[in-house]
Amino acid sequence: MRRREFFKGAGAASLALGSGAGAALVHLYAFADTANLSKVEARYYKKLPDKEIECQLCPRLCRLGDKERGYCGVRENQDGIYFTLVYGKPCSVHVDPIEKKPFFHVLPGTAALSIATAGCNVNCKFCQNWEISQVRAEQVAAIDLPPDKVAALAVENDCPTIAYTYSEPVVFFEYMVDTALAARAKGRRSLVVTGGHVNPAPLSELLQAVDAVKVDLKSFSPDFYKSYVRGDLKPVLETIKAVAKSGRWLEVVYLVIPTLNDTPEEIRRMSRWLLAEVGPDVPLHFSRFHPMYLIKNLPPTPLSTLEEARAAALAEGMRFVYIGNAPGLNAEDTVCPKCRTTLIKRYAYSVQVRAMDKGRCANCRTPIPGIWA
Amino acid sequence: MRELPDSHPRNLGLSPYLPPALLGFAATSFQVYLIREFSVHFYGNEMTYGLVLGAWLFWGGMGSIFASKRKVPARAFWTILLLATSVFAICLAALRLSRFPLHLLPGEITGLSLMLPFALGLGLLASFPLGMLFVLAVAADKGNIRRVWIGESLGAALGGLIVSLVLIPYFSNWKGAALVGTVVCIAAAVVSGPGKRLWGAAAVAGLALAGLWAFDLPSQRLFWKPFTYLAGRDTPYGKLQVVRLKEQISLFDSGLPLYSTGDPASAEESVHFPFLQKPGAKKALLIGGGAGGGLAEALKYREIRIDYVELDPEIVRLSLQYLPEKEMQALLNPRVRIALQDGRSFLRSSRECYDLIILNLPEPATAQVNRFYTREFFELAAAKLSEGGVFSFRVPSAEIYLSPARRMFLATLYRTLKSAFRRVDIVPGDTNVFLASSAVLCLDAGVLAERVEGLGLETLFVRREFLPERLDPLRVSMLKTQLEGTEARLNSDLEPISYFYDAILWNSQFRRVEAGIMARLARLPKIWLLVPLLALGLLVLLIVPGQAPGYPLIPLLFLGLTQIVSEIMLLLWYQTLHGSAYGALAGLVASFMAGLFLGGVIGTGKKDVLTGRLIRLQAGMVLWLTVLYFLLKVPLPKAFFHLALLGLGILGGQVFITSNRLFLSKKQDYGLGYGLDLIGSFAGALAASAILVPLAGLAGLTLLLIALNAMTLAAVALKIKI
């Protein structure tokens, strides 16, 4: 079954998928406001006296009484047992170009089956997907899509990868890990698009199951994280280091917000840190800010700011630095760091692999880090 | 009866009408400026206007009741007026600089949780003392409430006219407020006579006003830091500000971004998606958005001639001054004809037939903008299109998930557009481009990419590399399926629901309960919305005993509500029929104020005939509303609105005077009637434009007012005993 058939209707999709993810999607749009919650025990929490629990999934360490939800809004203490309410209950399922995540060094030009549930463990004032990230589990129209069905969908739709994205996948940790394992069994890779607020133990388990992680580094300033993200910088940096150390593929995105996190000094400090901790081969994407969510009235990032940021990161020694959301700048191509041959030509989601040969520059044979096959 | 203060004008040989006239002048002017500045710093939608106007009226009413109950001495009139002037200047400054203590960004939007305390706080500081002054003026004039009422009405009318016609076109909000304040100070000093304490208060006020004048520009520069503030204009339609960050110039209108240079995505989308439907188009109409890149994009089509309509001339002037050469040249291109007027009136009066009509305005977040998204406007656009012509607009959306609130908002627009056009298609994405025509539309990425290339268009976003993802047939059909499956009402001139849906969406950003409550209200049948309000009115009428001295004032509670709701309805209705009401606002308000004045003048008579008069006046109000109801669908001339407001004013003025005189014959409490009038107005201001107009529609709301006033008529006829 191709994408068209899958998305188009219940009947064909149901036949193809047994009980039918397609049917579930139709259900989604027919009964959009109906709560559809799971009750699967969470894996990382500590039981405390008086039916209290402490969530140990992310650095927030929410301490919750009976019937209370974590900050993420999708995990609940019920009678002393901590449950995830979104296991197998995504609210967004799409097939996207992998460059949209963005992953530039992972199977360029392919499609990624992208899923998300409600919820997030931070509250960025510039969130692009606030309608699913900043709501509780029952406030979205979720469908039933267990891990094996997600894997089957990826196969059916010719997606070599599954991306856990849009909202914060850490909050649907159990679903993500089980789906990644089911996908691996079917020869599909898993990609995580995260803000990086996760504790070491669950991160370690996650890294066993997935293949690549893109971390949104929102700033290199702890104050920025406090004021505009309601999170902390330190655990994000720890996550970046842990991913790099694990050998899983890592890319980093830095959304450049005018006047908030765009000083050349901050960019240089961040680049130096990346160079020292994870090395020069980690692709670094500077992304252009557009007015969004609570910061609706701030203008977009000036193009020169993006170019200066890229120049600063390159000058510090990062080898693969890209600019996103600004197609006029032509800073999306992958260029061989040694001979400067353009290896992959990109314009938005149009990708031409020009001079890559089995993960090497076809011209000078320099290995180009990434997942290429 | 209280003693006349030494400084009372009558003791100086001056007219007793002067103090209340000065009060009316100051109160109206300050109110206008507070609303204008408030909507710049907080999101300017109907809820904002309702909140700040409601808070103003509420605290005015409370001030009036307070002064009456606490027997504030009448001699304090001038001191309080001067202090109120100083406090008002401080309120404006606090509003502009509030983002620093609140840690808000220049472009950050805030929810009701912050807006409400601000509206209430500012209303308390600015309006409460002014509310007290009405009572003090009556006390000083030996209880002659009629004279004070007349004086205040005249002052208010004058204030409205001077601010709208003289000050706003030529001075910034702060400078205009400073000028009004200075006039008040000088008049107070002259009228009240010498007095050490008063001069002290005048000095404080003078200092505050001088501060407003002097720090207007520096405070705007400070507000925008670290952006470079280049220029600003307070125009009748809003507050335009040009700021720069590096090479990028941005133009803001009342705090909302109109455009930024170097960001052609919006202009490309709004222009090329409709243009590519009809690549051979010869004549296009662009309503708004031309200066921000829309014209430059449209002029890439070599054959096209464009009519560009912009409401606010200053947008064009500032753009010509600050835009880069390429965009500026587009404004001066001979293929472009610029009309500086309301887009809807332009379209109605135009004899042209267009191949393309592109609506490039903000989403329908206010009743003012909503006029461009109604069935009637879409029908007008359809009638002005050539055979197979295309109409389009774009609104913000979400690419990966449509929340119920967003679905409802988009579904209303979709359904309304479908009611006027045979074919409607939508380009999905973070913004949705709605396309409508009588002919078949094309959203095939390959075909459109070929057209882009065939025409040799140089674009960054609307091009082959982006189009397949943007126009993925599955996303296109999924979006339509979702919207077709969502229950939503039709957006019409008389039932403008879209801005209510937009307010739900806006509220849903703040994780608060308001959005949920509003969404539930939107689903209620109209009758369920109106019945509780009627029941509440009935309850008030029944539980207050007819013998109670305050009973004659009950009509005032409903009068305040009736007047403000009727005024709002008439203004909305006017701008629906005749374009933006702003230009005519001063005249319309002046008609109403003139009515109040006339009502006050003729509201005399002996006490024993007052009850009969009140009954006749209430009957007149019911009749006036009934006539209004039956005329709602008639395309009435402008003069009708002036007459209707004049009539409303005359009736209202007479009811006010008659009710108060009936009450004052039993109890010497000058503030209660005025306070109730303002509190009724507060309820109306808060509920009318934000909730009742969009949900009940003008017809439903008029019926509610008829019922409320009929009940009041019955209660007055049956229960008032003199």
Short mmCIF file of N, CA and C in Angstrom, two decimals, chain A residues 59-146:
data_model
loop_
_atom_site.label_atom_id
_atom_site.label_comp_id
_atom_site.label_asym_id
_atom_site.label_seq_id
_atom_site.Cartn_x
_atom_site.Cartn_y
_atom_site.Cartn_z
N PRO A 59 14.98 15.81 33.58
CA PRO A 59 15.58 16.50 34.73
C PRO A 59 14.60 17.26 35.61
N ARG A 60 13.37 17.36 35.20
CA ARG A 60 12.40 18.05 36.05
C ARG A 60 12.12 17.27 37.33
N LEU A 61 12.21 15.97 37.26
CA LEU A 61 11.97 15.09 38.42
C LEU A 61 10.66 15.45 39.12
N CYS A 62 9.59 15.49 38.37
CA CYS A 62 8.29 15.88 38.93
C CYS A 62 7.92 14.93 40.08
N ARG A 63 7.58 15.50 41.20
CA ARG A 63 7.12 14.71 42.34
C ARG A 63 5.60 14.87 42.39
N LEU A 64 4.90 13.76 42.27
CA LEU A 64 3.46 13.84 42.05
C LEU A 64 2.66 13.02 43.05
N GLY A 65 1.58 13.62 43.50
CA GLY A 65 0.64 12.89 44.32
C GLY A 65 -0.33 12.11 43.44
N ASP A 66 -1.22 11.37 44.10
CA ASP A 66 -2.21 10.59 43.36
C ASP A 66 -3.03 11.51 42.44
N LYS A 67 -3.27 11.05 41.24
CA LYS A 67 -4.07 11.75 40.22
C LYS A 67 -3.39 12.99 39.65
N GLU A 68 -2.15 13.18 39.99
CA GLU A 68 -1.45 14.36 39.45
C GLU A 68 -0.69 14.00 38.19
N ARG A 69 -0.57 15.00 37.32
CA ARG A 69 0.18 14.83 36.06
C ARG A 69 1.56 15.48 36.17
N GLY A 70 2.47 14.95 35.40
CA GLY A 70 3.77 15.59 35.29
C GLY A 70 3.66 16.88 34.50
N TYR A 71 4.74 17.65 34.47
CA TYR A 71 4.77 18.92 33.74
C TYR A 71 4.40 18.71 32.27
N CYS A 72 4.77 17.54 31.76
CA CYS A 72 4.54 17.26 30.34
C CYS A 72 3.06 17.10 30.01
N GLY A 73 2.23 16.82 31.00
CA GLY A 73 0.79 16.69 30.78
C GLY A 73 0.35 15.37 30.19
N VAL A 74 1.28 14.42 30.04
CA VAL A 74 0.89 13.15 29.42
C VAL A 74 1.29 11.94 30.27
N ARG A 75 1.68 12.17 31.52
CA ARG A 75 2.03 11.08 32.43
C ARG A 75 1.33 11.35 33.75
N GLU A 76 0.74 10.29 34.29
CA GLU A 76 -0.13 10.52 35.46
C GLU A 76 0.11 9.47 36.53
N ASN A 77 0.11 9.94 37.76
CA ASN A 77 0.18 9.04 38.92
C ASN A 77 -1.25 8.59 39.23
N GLN A 78 -1.49 7.30 39.11
CA GLN A 78 -2.82 6.79 39.45
C GLN A 78 -2.66 5.76 40.57
N ASP A 79 -3.01 6.19 41.75
CA ASP A 79 -2.96 5.30 42.90
C ASP A 79 -1.54 4.78 43.16
N GLY A 80 -0.57 5.64 42.97
CA GLY A 80 0.82 5.26 43.27
C GLY A 80 1.55 4.59 42.13
N ILE A 81 0.86 4.38 41.03
CA ILE A 81 1.53 3.82 39.85
C ILE A 81 1.55 4.89 38.76
N TYR A 82 2.68 5.01 38.11
CA TYR A 82 2.86 6.09 37.15
C TYR A 82 2.61 5.56 35.74
N PHE A 83 1.72 6.22 35.03
CA PHE A 83 1.33 5.74 33.70
C PHE A 83 1.65 6.76 32.62
N THR A 84 2.00 6.23 31.45
CA THR A 84 2.04 7.12 30.28
C THR A 84 0.66 7.04 29.62
N LEU A 85 0.13 8.17 29.28
CA LEU A 85 -1.23 8.23 28.71
C LEU A 85 -1.22 8.28 27.19
N VAL A 86 0.00 8.27 26.62
CA VAL A 86 0.08 8.45 25.16
C VAL A 86 0.78 7.29 24.46
N TYR A 87 0.90 6.16 25.14
CA TYR A 87 1.55 5.01 24.50
C TYR A 87 0.67 4.52 23.33
N GLY A 88 1.23 4.55 22.15
CA GLY A 88 0.46 4.11 20.97
C GLY A 88 -0.64 5.07 20.57
N LYS A 89 -0.52 6.33 21.00
CA LYS A 89 -1.59 7.31 20.72
C LYS A 89 -1.03 8.57 20.06
N PRO A 90 -0.48 8.44 18.88
CA PRO A 90 0.02 9.67 18.24
C PRO A 90 -1.12 10.57 17.77
N CYS A 91 -0.83 11.85 17.70
CA CYS A 91 -1.83 12.78 17.17
C CYS A 91 -1.39 13.31 15.81
N SER A 92 -0.13 13.12 15.49
CA SER A 92 0.35 13.55 14.17
C SER A 92 1.13 12.42 13.51
N VAL A 93 0.74 12.07 12.32
CA VAL A 93 1.45 11.05 11.55
C VAL A 93 1.59 11.58 10.12
N HIS A 94 2.82 11.78 9.70
CA HIS A 94 3.04 12.31 8.35
C HIS A 94 4.25 11.63 7.73
N VAL A 95 4.34 11.76 6.43
CA VAL A 95 5.55 11.33 5.74
C VAL A 95 6.26 12.60 5.27
N ASP A 96 7.44 12.84 5.81
CA ASP A 96 8.17 14.08 5.51
C ASP A 96 9.51 13.76 4.85
N PRO A 97 10.02 14.72 4.09
CA PRO A 97 11.42 14.56 3.65
C PRO A 97 12.32 14.57 4.88
N ILE A 98 13.35 13.75 4.85
CA ILE A 98 14.23 13.67 6.02
C ILE A 98 14.94 15.01 6.26
N GLU A 99 15.08 15.79 5.19
CA GLU A 99 15.73 17.10 5.32
C GLU A 99 14.89 18.07 6.16
N LYS A 100 13.62 17.73 6.31
CA LYS A 100 12.74 18.64 7.05
C LYS A 100 12.98 18.55 8.56
N LYS A 101 13.64 17.45 9.00
CA LYS A 101 13.79 17.26 10.46
C LYS A 101 14.70 18.28 11.14
N PRO A 102 15.81 18.78 10.70
CA PRO A 102 16.53 18.34 9.51
C PRO A 102 17.63 17.33 9.86
N PHE A 103 17.76 16.28 9.05
CA PHE A 103 18.94 15.42 9.07
C PHE A 103 19.56 15.55 7.68
N PHE A 104 20.77 16.07 7.62
CA PHE A 104 21.44 16.25 6.32
C PHE A 104 22.45 15.15 6.03
N HIS A 105 22.83 14.43 7.08
CA HIS A 105 23.83 13.38 6.88
C HIS A 105 23.23 12.00 7.13
N VAL A 106 21.95 11.88 6.96
CA VAL A 106 21.29 10.59 7.10
C VAL A 106 20.42 10.36 5.86
N LEU A 107 20.78 9.40 5.08
CA LEU A 107 19.99 8.95 3.93
C LEU A 107 19.34 10.12 3.18
N PRO A 108 20.13 11.02 2.62
CA PRO A 108 19.55 12.21 1.98
C PRO A 108 18.56 11.87 0.88
N GLY A 109 17.54 12.68 0.82
CA GLY A 109 16.54 12.51 -0.24
C GLY A 109 15.50 11.44 0.05
N THR A 110 15.54 10.86 1.25
CA THR A 110 14.54 9.82 1.55
C THR A 110 13.41 10.41 2.40
N ALA A 111 12.39 9.58 2.59
CA ALA A 111 11.23 10.03 3.38
C ALA A 111 11.30 9.41 4.77
N ALA A 112 10.85 10.17 5.74
CA ALA A 112 10.80 9.67 7.12
C ALA A 112 9.35 9.67 7.59
N LEU A 113 8.89 8.50 8.05
CA LEU A 113 7.56 8.48 8.67
C LEU A 113 7.68 9.19 10.01
N SER A 114 6.93 10.26 10.17
CA SER A 114 7.13 11.12 11.33
C SER A 114 5.92 11.05 12.25
N ILE A 115 6.18 10.79 13.53
CA ILE A 115 5.04 10.69 14.46
C ILE A 115 5.29 11.53 15.70
N ALA A 116 4.20 11.91 16.32
CA ALA A 116 4.28 12.66 17.58
C ALA A 116 3.02 12.42 18.40
N THR A 117 3.19 12.47 19.70
CA THR A 117 2.01 12.51 20.58
C THR A 117 1.94 13.92 21.17
N ALA A 118 0.97 14.14 21.98
CA ALA A 118 0.88 15.43 22.69
C ALA A 118 1.97 15.49 23.75
N GLY A 119 2.26 16.70 24.21
CA GLY A 119 3.09 16.88 25.39
C GLY A 119 4.51 17.31 25.12
N CYS A 120 5.06 18.01 26.12
CA CYS A 120 6.46 18.44 26.04
C CYS A 120 6.92 18.72 27.48
N ASN A 121 8.22 18.54 27.71
CA ASN A 121 8.72 18.79 29.07
C ASN A 121 9.38 20.16 29.22
N VAL A 122 9.28 20.99 28.18
CA VAL A 122 9.66 22.40 28.33
C VAL A 122 8.55 23.26 27.71
N ASN A 123 8.72 24.56 27.78
CA ASN A 123 7.68 25.44 27.22
C ASN A 123 8.37 26.60 26.50
N CYS A 124 8.81 26.32 25.28
CA CYS A 124 9.50 27.36 24.50
C CYS A 124 8.49 28.39 24.04
N LYS A 125 8.82 29.65 24.22
CA LYS A 125 7.89 30.70 23.81
C LYS A 125 7.78 30.81 22.28
N PHE A 126 8.67 30.13 21.58
CA PHE A 126 8.68 30.23 20.11
C PHE A 126 8.36 28.88 19.49
N CYS A 127 7.66 28.02 20.21
CA CYS A 127 7.39 26.66 19.74
C CYS A 127 6.59 26.68 18.42
N GLN A 128 7.03 25.88 17.49
CA GLN A 128 6.36 25.84 16.19
C GLN A 128 5.11 24.96 16.26
N ASN A 129 5.14 24.00 17.14
CA ASN A 129 4.04 23.02 17.20
C ASN A 129 3.31 23.07 18.54
N TRP A 130 3.07 24.28 19.02
CA TRP A 130 2.50 24.43 20.36
C TRP A 130 1.12 23.79 20.47
N GLU A 131 0.44 23.61 19.36
CA GLU A 131 -0.91 23.05 19.46
C GLU A 131 -0.91 21.58 19.85
N ILE A 132 0.24 20.91 19.72
CA ILE A 132 0.31 19.55 20.27
C ILE A 132 1.28 19.46 21.44
N SER A 133 2.28 20.35 21.48
CA SER A 133 3.28 20.21 22.54
C SER A 133 2.83 20.84 23.86
N GLN A 134 2.06 21.90 23.77
CA GLN A 134 1.70 22.60 24.99
C GLN A 134 0.27 22.28 25.44
N VAL A 135 -0.13 21.06 25.23
CA VAL A 135 -1.48 20.64 25.66
C VAL A 135 -1.38 19.32 26.40
N ARG A 136 -2.44 18.99 27.10
CA ARG A 136 -2.49 17.71 27.80
C ARG A 136 -2.93 16.61 26.84
N ALA A 137 -2.73 15.39 27.29
CA ALA A 137 -2.95 14.25 26.39
C ALA A 137 -4.37 14.23 25.81
N GLU A 138 -5.36 14.57 26.62
CA GLU A 138 -6.73 14.46 26.15
C GLU A 138 -7.18 15.65 25.31
N GLN A 139 -6.31 16.63 25.16
CA GLN A 139 -6.70 17.82 24.40
C GLN A 139 -6.40 17.70 22.91
N VAL A 140 -5.82 16.59 22.52
CA VAL A 140 -5.60 16.38 21.08
C VAL A 140 -6.42 15.18 20.64
N ALA A 141 -6.64 15.12 19.36
CA ALA A 141 -7.32 13.97 18.79
C ALA A 141 -6.26 12.93 18.45
N ALA A 142 -6.17 11.91 19.27
CA ALA A 142 -5.12 10.90 19.06
C ALA A 142 -5.72 9.66 18.42
N ILE A 143 -4.89 8.94 17.69
CA ILE A 143 -5.35 7.70 17.06
C ILE A 143 -4.68 6.51 17.73
N ASP A 144 -5.19 5.33 17.47
CA ASP A 144 -4.55 4.12 17.99
C ASP A 144 -3.54 3.62 16.97
N LEU A 145 -2.28 3.63 17.34
CA LEU A 145 -1.24 3.19 16.41
C LEU A 145 -0.10 2.55 17.22
N PRO A 146 -0.25 1.29 17.56
CA PRO A 146 0.77 0.64 18.38
C PRO A 146 2.09 0.52 17.62
#
